Coordinates of C-alpha atoms in Angstrom, one line a residue:
Chain A
M1 CA 19.2 19.6 77.1
K2 CA 18.3 16.2 77.6
K3 CA 19.0 13.2 74.8
T4 CA 15.9 11.0 75.1
K5 CA 17.2 8.4 73.5
P6 CA 19.4 5.9 73.5
P7 CA 20.9 5.7 76.8
R8 CA 24.1 7.0 77.5
Q9 CA 25.7 3.3 78.2
K10 CA 28.6 3.2 80.2
S11 CA 30.3 0.1 78.3
K12 CA 29.1 -3.3 81.0
R13 CA 32.1 -5.5 81.6
T14 CA 30.1 -8.3 82.8
K15 CA 30.8 -10.5 85.2
S16 CA 31.9 -13.4 83.3
E17 CA 32.1 -17.0 84.1
G18 CA 35.7 -17.3 82.3
G19 CA 37.3 -20.5 80.0
A20 CA 37.4 -22.6 82.5
G21 CA 40.0 -24.7 81.0
A22 CA 38.1 -25.1 77.2
K23 CA 40.5 -25.1 74.7
V24 CA 40.8 -22.6 71.8
Y25 CA 42.8 -22.5 69.0
I26 CA 44.3 -19.2 67.8
V27 CA 46.0 -18.3 64.2
G28 CA 46.4 -15.6 62.2
E29 CA 48.8 -12.6 62.2
S30 CA 51.3 -11.1 64.6
P31 CA 50.2 -9.3 66.5
M32 CA 47.0 -9.9 66.9
V33 CA 47.1 -13.7 67.8
E34 CA 49.3 -12.7 70.4
E35 CA 46.9 -10.2 72.0
Y36 CA 43.8 -12.7 71.6
A37 CA 46.3 -15.4 73.1
E38 CA 47.6 -13.4 76.2
L39 CA 42.9 -12.7 76.4
C40 CA 41.8 -15.7 76.4
A41 CA 45.1 -17.1 78.8
T42 CA 43.7 -14.5 81.2
K43 CA 40.3 -15.2 81.2
G44 CA 40.6 -19.5 82.1
Y45 CA 41.5 -21.3 78.4
S46 CA 43.7 -23.2 77.4
V47 CA 45.2 -21.4 74.3
Q48 CA 46.6 -22.8 71.3
V49 CA 48.3 -20.4 68.7
Q50 CA 49.9 -20.2 65.7
W51 CA 51.2 -17.6 63.4
N52 CA 51.0 -17.4 59.7
Q53 CA 54.6 -16.1 59.9
E54 CA 56.7 -16.0 62.7
P55 CA 56.9 -12.3 64.0
T56 CA 60.1 -11.0 64.1
R57 CA 60.7 -10.6 68.3
K58 CA 59.4 -14.3 69.4
P59 CA 56.7 -13.2 72.2
V60 CA 57.2 -13.9 75.8
F61 CA 53.4 -14.9 77.2
Q62 CA 52.9 -13.7 80.4
S63 CA 50.6 -16.9 80.9
S64 CA 51.8 -20.8 80.8
H65 CA 48.3 -21.6 79.5
I66 CA 49.6 -20.8 75.6
T67 CA 51.3 -23.2 73.8
C68 CA 52.9 -22.8 70.1
S69 CA 51.3 -25.7 68.0
S70 CA 50.6 -25.8 64.5
A71 CA 48.4 -29.3 65.1
I72 CA 44.7 -28.3 65.6
P73 CA 43.2 -30.1 68.5
T74 CA 40.8 -31.8 67.9
T75 CA 38.8 -31.4 71.1
S76 CA 38.3 -27.4 70.5
A77 CA 35.0 -25.9 70.4
L78 CA 36.3 -22.7 69.0
A79 CA 39.0 -21.5 66.9
L80 CA 39.9 -18.0 66.2
E81 CA 41.3 -17.1 62.4
L82 CA 43.0 -13.2 62.4
T83 CA 44.2 -13.1 59.2
N84 CA 43.8 -9.7 57.8
T85 CA 46.5 -9.1 54.6
D86 CA 47.1 -12.4 53.3
L87 CA 43.8 -13.6 52.2
V88 CA 45.0 -16.8 50.1
R89 CA 46.8 -17.6 53.6
K90 CA 43.3 -16.8 55.6
R91 CA 41.4 -19.3 53.1
Q92 CA 44.0 -22.3 53.5
N93 CA 44.0 -21.8 57.5
L94 CA 40.0 -22.1 56.8
D95 CA 40.2 -25.1 55.0
R96 CA 42.4 -26.4 57.8
L97 CA 40.1 -25.7 60.4
D98 CA 37.2 -26.9 58.6
R99 CA 38.4 -30.1 58.2
A100 CA 40.5 -30.7 61.6
L101 CA 37.5 -29.3 64.2
P102 CA 34.7 -31.5 65.1
S103 CA 31.3 -30.5 63.3
T104 CA 30.1 -28.6 66.9
A105 CA 33.0 -26.0 66.7
A106 CA 32.9 -22.8 66.0
I107 CA 35.4 -20.5 63.7
L108 CA 35.2 -16.9 64.8
S109 CA 36.9 -15.2 62.0
S110 CA 38.1 -11.9 61.2
S111 CA 35.6 -10.5 58.5
V112 CA 37.2 -6.6 58.5
T113 CA 38.6 -6.9 54.7
V114 CA 36.9 -10.0 53.1
T115 CA 33.4 -11.0 54.3
A116 CA 31.9 -13.5 56.5
T117 CA 29.9 -14.7 53.8
E118 CA 32.4 -14.7 51.2
Q119 CA 34.9 -16.9 53.6
S120 CA 31.9 -19.6 54.3
G121 CA 32.1 -20.0 50.8
W122 CA 35.5 -21.2 51.4
I123 CA 34.6 -24.0 53.3
K124 CA 32.0 -26.6 53.5
Q125 CA 30.7 -26.5 56.9
K126 CA 29.3 -23.0 56.7
H127 CA 26.7 -23.0 59.8
R128 CA 30.2 -22.6 61.8
L129 CA 31.5 -19.8 61.1
V130 CA 31.0 -15.8 62.1
G131 CA 32.8 -12.7 61.0
F132 CA 33.8 -10.4 63.8
G133 CA 36.3 -7.0 63.6
V134 CA 40.0 -7.1 64.6
L135 CA 42.4 -5.5 64.2
P136 CA 45.6 -4.6 66.5
T137 CA 45.2 -2.7 69.3
L138 CA 41.4 -2.8 69.4
V139 CA 41.5 -6.2 71.2
L140 CA 41.8 -5.1 74.4
K141 CA 38.2 -3.2 74.4
P142 CA 35.6 -4.4 76.3
L143 CA 33.0 -4.3 73.1
V144 CA 33.7 -6.7 69.4
E145 CA 31.7 -6.2 66.3
V146 CA 30.9 -9.4 65.2
A147 CA 29.0 -10.1 62.2
P148 CA 27.0 -13.7 61.5
T149 CA 26.3 -14.7 57.8
V150 CA 22.8 -16.1 56.5
F151 CA 24.3 -19.5 57.3
S152 CA 25.0 -19.1 61.3
P153 CA 22.3 -20.6 63.0
A154 CA 21.5 -19.4 66.6
E155 CA 23.3 -22.7 68.5
T156 CA 26.8 -21.1 66.6
L157 CA 25.6 -17.3 67.4
N158 CA 25.4 -18.7 71.2
V159 CA 28.9 -20.0 71.3
V160 CA 30.1 -16.9 69.8
Q161 CA 28.1 -14.9 72.7
R162 CA 29.1 -16.9 75.4
F163 CA 32.4 -16.1 74.1
F164 CA 33.0 -13.5 74.2
H165 CA 31.0 -12.6 77.4
S166 CA 34.0 -15.2 79.0
V167 CA 36.7 -12.4 77.7
G168 CA 34.6 -9.8 79.1
K169 CA 33.4 -8.0 76.0
E170 CA 30.0 -7.2 75.3
M171 CA 28.8 -7.4 71.2
A172 CA 27.7 -5.2 68.7
L173 CA 26.0 -7.2 65.7
V174 CA 26.5 -5.5 62.2
Q175 CA 25.6 -6.3 58.8
D176 CA 28.2 -8.2 57.2
R177 CA 30.4 -5.7 55.0
V178 CA 34.2 -5.0 54.3
G179 CA 35.3 -2.6 56.9
M180 CA 32.4 -2.8 59.5
V181 CA 32.4 0.1 61.4
L182 CA 35.6 1.2 63.5
P183 CA 38.1 -0.2 61.1
R184 CA 35.9 1.7 57.9
I185 CA 35.7 4.9 59.7
L186 CA 39.0 5.2 61.6
C187 CA 40.9 4.0 58.4
Q188 CA 39.2 6.4 55.9
I189 CA 40.5 9.2 58.7
I190 CA 43.8 8.0 58.4
N191 CA 43.5 7.5 55.0
E192 CA 43.0 11.5 54.9
A193 CA 46.1 12.5 57.1
A194 CA 48.1 10.5 54.7
F195 CA 46.8 12.5 51.7
A196 CA 47.5 15.8 54.1
L197 CA 50.9 14.7 54.6
Q198 CA 51.8 14.0 51.1
E199 CA 50.7 17.1 50.6
E200 CA 52.9 18.9 53.5
V201 CA 49.4 20.3 55.0
A202 CA 51.5 20.0 58.5
S203 CA 53.8 17.6 60.3
P204 CA 52.3 14.5 61.4
Q205 CA 53.3 15.7 65.0
D206 CA 50.6 18.6 64.2
I207 CA 47.9 16.3 62.5
D208 CA 47.9 14.3 65.4
T209 CA 48.3 17.2 68.2
A210 CA 45.3 18.8 65.5
M211 CA 43.6 16.2 65.9
K212 CA 43.5 15.3 69.5
L213 CA 42.6 19.4 70.5
G214 CA 40.3 20.6 68.1
T215 CA 38.0 17.5 67.8
N216 CA 39.0 15.2 70.9
H217 CA 39.9 11.7 69.0
P218 CA 41.7 9.6 71.3
F219 CA 44.6 9.5 69.1
G220 CA 45.8 11.3 66.0
P221 CA 46.0 9.6 63.0
I222 CA 49.6 8.7 62.5
E223 CA 49.3 8.0 66.4
W224 CA 46.4 5.6 65.1
A225 CA 48.5 4.1 62.4
D226 CA 51.5 3.2 64.3
R227 CA 48.9 1.3 66.8
I228 CA 47.3 -0.7 64.0
G229 CA 49.8 -0.8 61.8
V230 CA 50.3 0.1 58.6
G231 CA 49.8 -2.9 56.7
Q232 CA 46.4 -3.5 58.5
V233 CA 45.5 0.1 57.1
N234 CA 46.0 -0.1 54.0
A235 CA 44.7 -3.9 53.4
V236 CA 41.2 -2.2 55.0
L237 CA 41.5 0.3 52.3
T238 CA 42.0 -1.9 49.6
A239 CA 39.5 -4.3 50.6
L240 CA 36.8 -1.0 50.5
Q241 CA 38.2 0.2 47.4
N242 CA 37.5 -3.2 45.8
D243 CA 34.0 -3.9 47.7
L244 CA 32.8 -0.1 46.6
Q245 CA 34.2 0.4 43.4
E246 CA 34.2 3.8 44.1
D247 CA 37.5 6.8 43.9
R248 CA 36.3 8.0 47.4
Y249 CA 38.5 5.3 48.9
R250 CA 41.7 5.8 46.5
I251 CA 44.1 5.0 49.0
S252 CA 46.7 8.2 49.8
P253 CA 50.0 6.5 47.7
L254 CA 52.3 7.6 50.3
L255 CA 50.6 5.1 52.6
R256 CA 50.9 2.5 50.0
H257 CA 54.0 3.1 50.0
M258 CA 55.1 2.7 53.6
A259 CA 52.7 -0.7 53.6
Q260 CA 54.9 -2.1 51.1
T261 CA 58.4 -1.2 52.6
G262 CA 56.8 -3.8 54.9
E263 CA 57.4 -1.9 57.8
W264 CA 55.7 -0.2 60.7
W265 CA 55.3 3.5 59.9
K266 CA 56.5 5.0 62.8
R267 CA 55.8 8.5 63.1
T268 CA 59.5 9.4 64.5
T269 CA 60.4 7.0 61.6
Y270 CA 59.0 9.4 58.9
F271 CA 60.7 12.7 60.8
I272 CA 64.2 11.2 60.6
R273 CA 63.5 10.5 56.9
K274 CA 61.9 13.8 56.2
D275 CA 64.9 15.7 58.3
Chain B
M1 CA 55.2 39.9 73.8
I2 CA 51.7 41.1 72.6
K3 CA 50.4 44.0 75.0
H4 CA 47.5 45.1 72.2
L5 CA 45.2 43.3 70.7
G6 CA 42.7 43.9 68.5
I7 CA 39.7 42.0 67.4
I8 CA 37.3 42.4 64.7
G9 CA 33.5 41.3 65.1
A10 CA 31.9 40.7 68.3
G11 CA 30.8 37.6 67.8
T12 CA 30.6 34.1 69.4
M13 CA 34.1 34.2 68.5
G14 CA 35.4 37.3 68.8
A15 CA 33.9 37.5 71.9
G16 CA 35.7 34.3 72.7
I17 CA 38.9 35.2 71.9
A18 CA 38.5 39.0 73.6
Q19 CA 38.0 36.8 76.5
A20 CA 41.2 34.4 76.5
A21 CA 43.0 37.6 75.8
A22 CA 41.9 39.3 78.8
L23 CA 42.1 36.8 80.7
S24 CA 45.9 36.5 79.8
K25 CA 46.7 40.6 80.8
V26 CA 46.4 41.6 77.1
E27 CA 45.0 45.0 76.5
V28 CA 42.0 44.1 73.9
V29 CA 40.1 46.9 71.8
L30 CA 36.7 44.9 70.8
Y31 CA 35.3 46.2 67.5
D32 CA 32.3 45.7 65.8
I33 CA 29.9 47.8 63.2
N34 CA 27.0 47.4 65.7
D35 CA 27.2 48.7 69.2
T36 CA 23.9 46.2 69.8
I37 CA 26.3 43.4 69.3
L38 CA 29.0 44.7 71.2
R39 CA 27.3 44.9 74.3
Q40 CA 25.5 41.5 73.7
A41 CA 29.5 40.5 73.5
L42 CA 30.6 42.1 77.0
E43 CA 27.6 40.6 79.1
R44 CA 28.6 37.0 77.7
V45 CA 31.7 37.4 78.9
K46 CA 30.4 39.3 82.1
T47 CA 28.3 35.8 82.4
D48 CA 30.8 33.6 81.1
F49 CA 33.2 35.2 84.1
K50 CA 30.9 34.7 86.9
K51 CA 30.6 31.0 86.2
G52 CA 34.3 30.5 85.9
V53 CA 34.2 32.5 89.8
E54 CA 31.4 30.4 90.3
K55 CA 33.2 27.1 89.8
G56 CA 36.2 28.6 91.6
K57 CA 38.3 28.2 88.6
L58 CA 38.7 32.6 88.5
T59 CA 39.0 34.6 91.0
S60 CA 36.1 37.9 91.0
E61 CA 39.6 39.9 91.2
Q62 CA 40.9 38.1 87.9
T63 CA 37.4 39.0 86.2
T64 CA 37.0 42.3 87.1
E65 CA 40.5 43.1 85.9
A66 CA 40.1 41.1 82.1
F67 CA 36.7 42.8 82.1
G68 CA 38.2 46.0 82.3
R69 CA 41.0 44.9 79.5
I70 CA 38.4 45.2 76.8
H71 CA 37.1 48.0 75.1
P72 CA 34.3 47.9 72.9
R73 CA 34.8 49.7 70.3
T74 CA 32.8 51.1 66.8
R75 CA 35.6 53.0 65.0
L76 CA 38.4 51.2 62.8
A77 CA 40.9 53.2 63.6
D78 CA 40.6 53.0 67.4
L79 CA 42.7 49.9 66.3
S80 CA 45.7 52.1 64.8
H81 CA 47.8 50.6 68.1
S82 CA 47.4 46.9 67.5
D83 CA 50.5 44.1 67.3
I84 CA 48.2 42.2 65.5
V85 CA 44.5 42.3 65.1
I86 CA 42.1 39.1 64.6
E87 CA 39.3 39.3 62.2
A88 CA 36.3 36.8 62.9
V89 CA 33.5 38.5 61.1
I90 CA 30.9 36.5 58.4
E91 CA 32.7 34.0 56.0
D92 CA 32.7 36.4 53.1
L93 CA 35.8 37.0 51.4
R94 CA 34.7 40.3 49.8
I95 CA 33.9 41.8 53.0
K96 CA 37.6 40.1 54.8
K97 CA 39.4 41.8 51.8
D98 CA 37.5 45.0 52.2
L99 CA 37.8 45.2 55.8
F100 CA 41.9 44.9 55.4
K101 CA 41.9 47.0 52.8
H102 CA 40.9 49.2 54.8
L103 CA 42.9 48.1 58.4
E104 CA 45.7 48.1 56.0
A105 CA 45.8 51.7 56.1
D106 CA 44.5 52.4 59.7
T107 CA 47.5 50.3 60.8
R108 CA 51.4 50.4 61.6
P109 CA 53.2 48.4 59.1
T110 CA 54.5 46.5 61.8
T111 CA 51.1 45.3 62.6
I112 CA 50.0 41.7 62.0
L113 CA 46.9 40.8 60.8
A114 CA 45.2 37.6 60.8
S115 CA 42.0 35.8 60.2
N116 CA 40.2 33.8 62.4
T117 CA 38.2 32.2 58.9
S118 CA 38.0 28.2 58.9
S119 CA 36.6 27.8 55.2
L120 CA 38.5 31.4 53.3
S121 CA 42.0 30.4 52.0
I122 CA 44.0 33.1 53.5
T123 CA 46.0 34.0 50.4
A124 CA 42.5 35.0 49.1
I125 CA 41.8 37.3 51.8
A126 CA 45.2 38.3 52.0
S127 CA 45.5 39.1 48.3
A128 CA 44.5 42.2 47.8
A129 CA 46.6 43.6 50.0
R130 CA 49.4 45.9 49.8
Y131 CA 51.9 44.0 52.1
P132 CA 50.3 40.2 52.2
E133 CA 53.7 38.7 54.1
R134 CA 51.9 39.9 57.3
F135 CA 48.8 37.9 56.6
V136 CA 48.2 34.9 58.4
G137 CA 45.5 32.7 59.5
M138 CA 45.0 32.3 62.9
H139 CA 42.0 29.5 63.6
F140 CA 41.0 29.0 67.0
F141 CA 38.1 26.8 67.8
N142 CA 34.6 26.7 69.3
P143 CA 33.9 27.4 72.3
V144 CA 37.9 29.5 72.3
Q145 CA 37.6 29.4 76.0
R146 CA 37.9 25.6 76.3
M147 CA 39.3 24.4 73.3
K148 CA 43.1 24.2 73.5
L149 CA 43.7 24.5 70.5
V150 CA 44.5 27.2 67.7
E151 CA 45.8 26.5 63.9
I152 CA 48.5 28.9 62.1
V153 CA 47.5 29.0 58.1
L154 CA 50.3 29.9 55.9
G155 CA 49.2 32.0 53.1
Q156 CA 51.3 31.8 49.9
R157 CA 53.3 34.8 50.7
T158 CA 53.1 35.2 54.8
S159 CA 56.5 35.6 55.6
P160 CA 57.8 33.8 58.5
E161 CA 58.5 36.8 60.9
T162 CA 54.4 36.9 60.8
A163 CA 53.8 33.0 61.5
Q164 CA 56.4 33.3 64.8
R165 CA 54.5 36.4 66.3
A166 CA 50.9 34.7 65.6
I167 CA 52.4 31.7 67.1
D168 CA 54.0 33.7 70.3
C169 CA 50.6 35.4 70.4
A170 CA 48.7 32.1 70.7
R171 CA 50.9 31.0 73.2
Q172 CA 50.6 34.4 75.1
L173 CA 46.8 33.0 75.7
G174 CA 47.5 29.8 77.2
K175 CA 46.5 28.0 73.0
T176 CA 48.2 25.5 71.3
T177 CA 49.2 25.8 68.3
V178 CA 49.6 23.7 65.1
V179 CA 51.3 25.1 61.6
A180 CA 48.7 24.3 58.3
K181 CA 49.6 25.3 54.8
D182 CA 46.7 26.9 53.4
T183 CA 44.6 24.4 52.0
P184 CA 41.0 23.8 52.4
G185 CA 39.9 23.0 55.9
F186 CA 43.6 23.3 56.9
I187 CA 44.2 20.2 59.2
V188 CA 40.9 20.0 61.8
N189 CA 38.1 20.7 59.3
R190 CA 39.9 18.1 56.6
V191 CA 40.7 15.2 58.9
A192 CA 37.8 15.2 60.0
R193 CA 35.3 14.7 57.2
P194 CA 35.4 11.0 56.8
F195 CA 34.6 10.6 61.3
Y196 CA 31.3 12.0 60.0
G197 CA 31.4 10.9 55.9
E198 CA 31.3 7.7 56.5
A199 CA 29.1 7.0 59.4
L200 CA 26.9 8.7 56.8
R201 CA 27.4 6.1 54.6
L202 CA 27.4 3.1 57.2
L203 CA 24.0 4.1 57.8
D204 CA 22.7 4.5 54.8
E205 CA 24.1 1.0 53.9
N206 CA 22.0 -0.2 57.0
V207 CA 25.6 -1.5 57.9
A208 CA 24.7 -0.6 61.6
S209 CA 22.0 1.9 63.3
V210 CA 22.4 5.2 64.3
E211 CA 22.7 4.3 68.2
E212 CA 25.2 0.9 67.5
I213 CA 27.5 3.3 65.4
D214 CA 27.6 5.6 67.8
R215 CA 28.2 2.9 70.9
I216 CA 30.7 1.1 68.9
V217 CA 33.0 4.3 67.6
R218 CA 33.0 4.9 71.7
I219 CA 33.4 1.7 73.1
E220 CA 35.5 0.3 70.6
G221 CA 37.3 3.6 69.7
G222 CA 37.7 5.1 72.5
F223 CA 35.7 8.2 71.0
A224 CA 34.3 10.8 73.5
M225 CA 31.4 10.7 71.1
G226 CA 30.0 9.1 68.4
P227 CA 29.8 10.6 65.0
F228 CA 26.1 11.3 65.2
E229 CA 26.1 12.6 68.6
L230 CA 28.5 15.1 67.9
M231 CA 26.9 16.2 64.4
D232 CA 24.1 16.8 66.6
L233 CA 26.5 18.6 68.8
I234 CA 27.7 21.1 66.5
G235 CA 24.7 21.3 64.1
L236 CA 23.8 19.8 61.1
D237 CA 23.4 22.9 60.1
V238 CA 26.7 24.0 60.1
N239 CA 28.9 20.6 59.5
L240 CA 26.7 20.6 56.2
A241 CA 28.2 24.1 55.2
V242 CA 32.0 22.5 56.1
T243 CA 31.7 19.3 53.7
Q244 CA 30.0 21.2 51.0
S245 CA 33.1 24.2 51.2
I246 CA 35.8 21.6 51.6
H247 CA 34.0 19.7 49.0
E248 CA 33.5 22.9 46.4
Q249 CA 37.4 23.8 47.6
F250 CA 38.7 20.0 46.3
F251 CA 36.9 21.0 43.1
G252 CA 34.5 17.8 43.6
E253 CA 37.1 15.2 45.2
P254 CA 34.7 12.6 46.1
R255 CA 36.6 11.5 49.4
Y256 CA 34.7 15.2 50.6
R257 CA 31.0 14.7 48.9
P258 CA 28.0 15.9 51.0
H259 CA 25.7 12.9 51.7
S260 CA 22.1 13.3 51.1
I261 CA 20.8 12.3 54.4
Q262 CA 22.4 15.1 56.0
K263 CA 21.2 17.3 53.7
K264 CA 17.7 15.9 54.1
M265 CA 18.1 16.4 57.7
V266 CA 18.9 20.1 57.3
E267 CA 15.8 21.2 55.0
S268 CA 13.1 19.4 57.5
G269 CA 14.7 21.6 60.1
M270 CA 16.5 18.6 62.6
L271 CA 19.3 20.5 63.2
G272 CA 20.6 18.7 66.3
R273 CA 20.5 19.0 69.7
K274 CA 19.5 23.7 69.0
A275 CA 16.8 22.5 67.2
G276 CA 15.1 19.3 69.7
Q277 CA 15.7 16.7 67.3
G278 CA 18.8 15.5 65.0
F279 CA 19.6 12.1 64.9
Y280 CA 18.4 12.0 68.2
K281 CA 15.2 13.6 69.9
Y282 CA 15.9 16.1 72.7
E283 CA 14.0 17.3 75.2
K284 CA 14.0 20.5 76.9
K285 CA 15.6 20.3 80.8
G286 CA 12.7 21.4 83.6

């Protein structure tokens, strides 16, 4: 049997022109800020970063093209806003960016937990904002979900397309909805695993092994939660629950508690607590 | 160490388990009420062995020996010497309970009685038994030859010794085991539900197309297959049946609610690869 449609596409890492010294300003949450900063610097951008909250362990950047500063460079043609959990802070960040950046500059803002359309209502120059999907550890993948708004003109989209091309990512245009595609599917799998865990259906290790061997998932759901960070997972699920207003998106109390402790949910830690 | 394994039901799963066991040097009595099905099962094993030899994964000596270890039988009493009996018949609680009742009378009290059920409760199957502590679930995955996993499912009254012997048996067959409580869908079938359920909702809400969702999940998520490709491979009817079963067993919990897109496709016969059309169209080779 042969599938006729679609042609099985291998990820195309097309040759990109790189950033050629262009300035990118990145603001938001750790570790996404570091991950995008490294990616951009590797591709030749001059990167300036600022965190909402300084990471507890200050990252040592590989590249000398990354500087930490709260001053927004007025010559920057592009800024990335990477906040998923603290939406009050996200709004402040976007407002600052909108005021400081030249009107031709585009803002790429994570739209996993709040739609790009809603975010564009927070700023004056709505045309410049485009949403995209970002969660920790997914940054290095060669594909990115992009959600334009009704206000996004072709010019802004061109800037965005050139940027992602230059950092070696192909784009998948999706409708502007909370959770987008992969974060919604992934976080719901993690949520289901957390329900199973709190009901003591199996150990965290066995849940991971079962999903990897039984249905060929690249990581077990508890491993995914470790990689993405349970605070981020909780933020995505909370956004889905608020947006879709369905019981189906109810969050596992165990997962919520782990997120509220402010720690990353490490499988090993959970084991120590349990035993 | 398991020396004698009894298998009830010579369908795809039963024959697959028999094949894996015979290759692990275990003597297998493969029982089925229907002689024709038994013969077909042996033919399938033979063909699979032949392919293994052609690919250089097995030697012809290995397969000849292994084939000689599978003893087809149509009398339940021929399973009496088994250390473990694994049942892999149709997913019908009444049939399984009845079968095990007869089996308990025909086997030694030390024989472990295992069910390969993927959707029924081990506790319910064991409920009519005189010795429910020796009942356990051993959920193999299809195709058994390739899939490494066995879920060991503990019924309400399964004893730790029974569980351990089931684990040892699965390991002897070269499998990796995980232990799960007897709850609907156990681990895999339950935790995998959102992979399909959310994808169907994303499609319904027009967030992205079938092709785009699959592409995103594969490239951004690193999954071997997207949800729609995988549903086509599994069969939409099979996938829907699993979802419905878990949904019912959880008394209508909305997280497991099946989707109308899938139901409509099943009704229209678009069952996936096996039907030539599912979410994608498939052409027959040649």
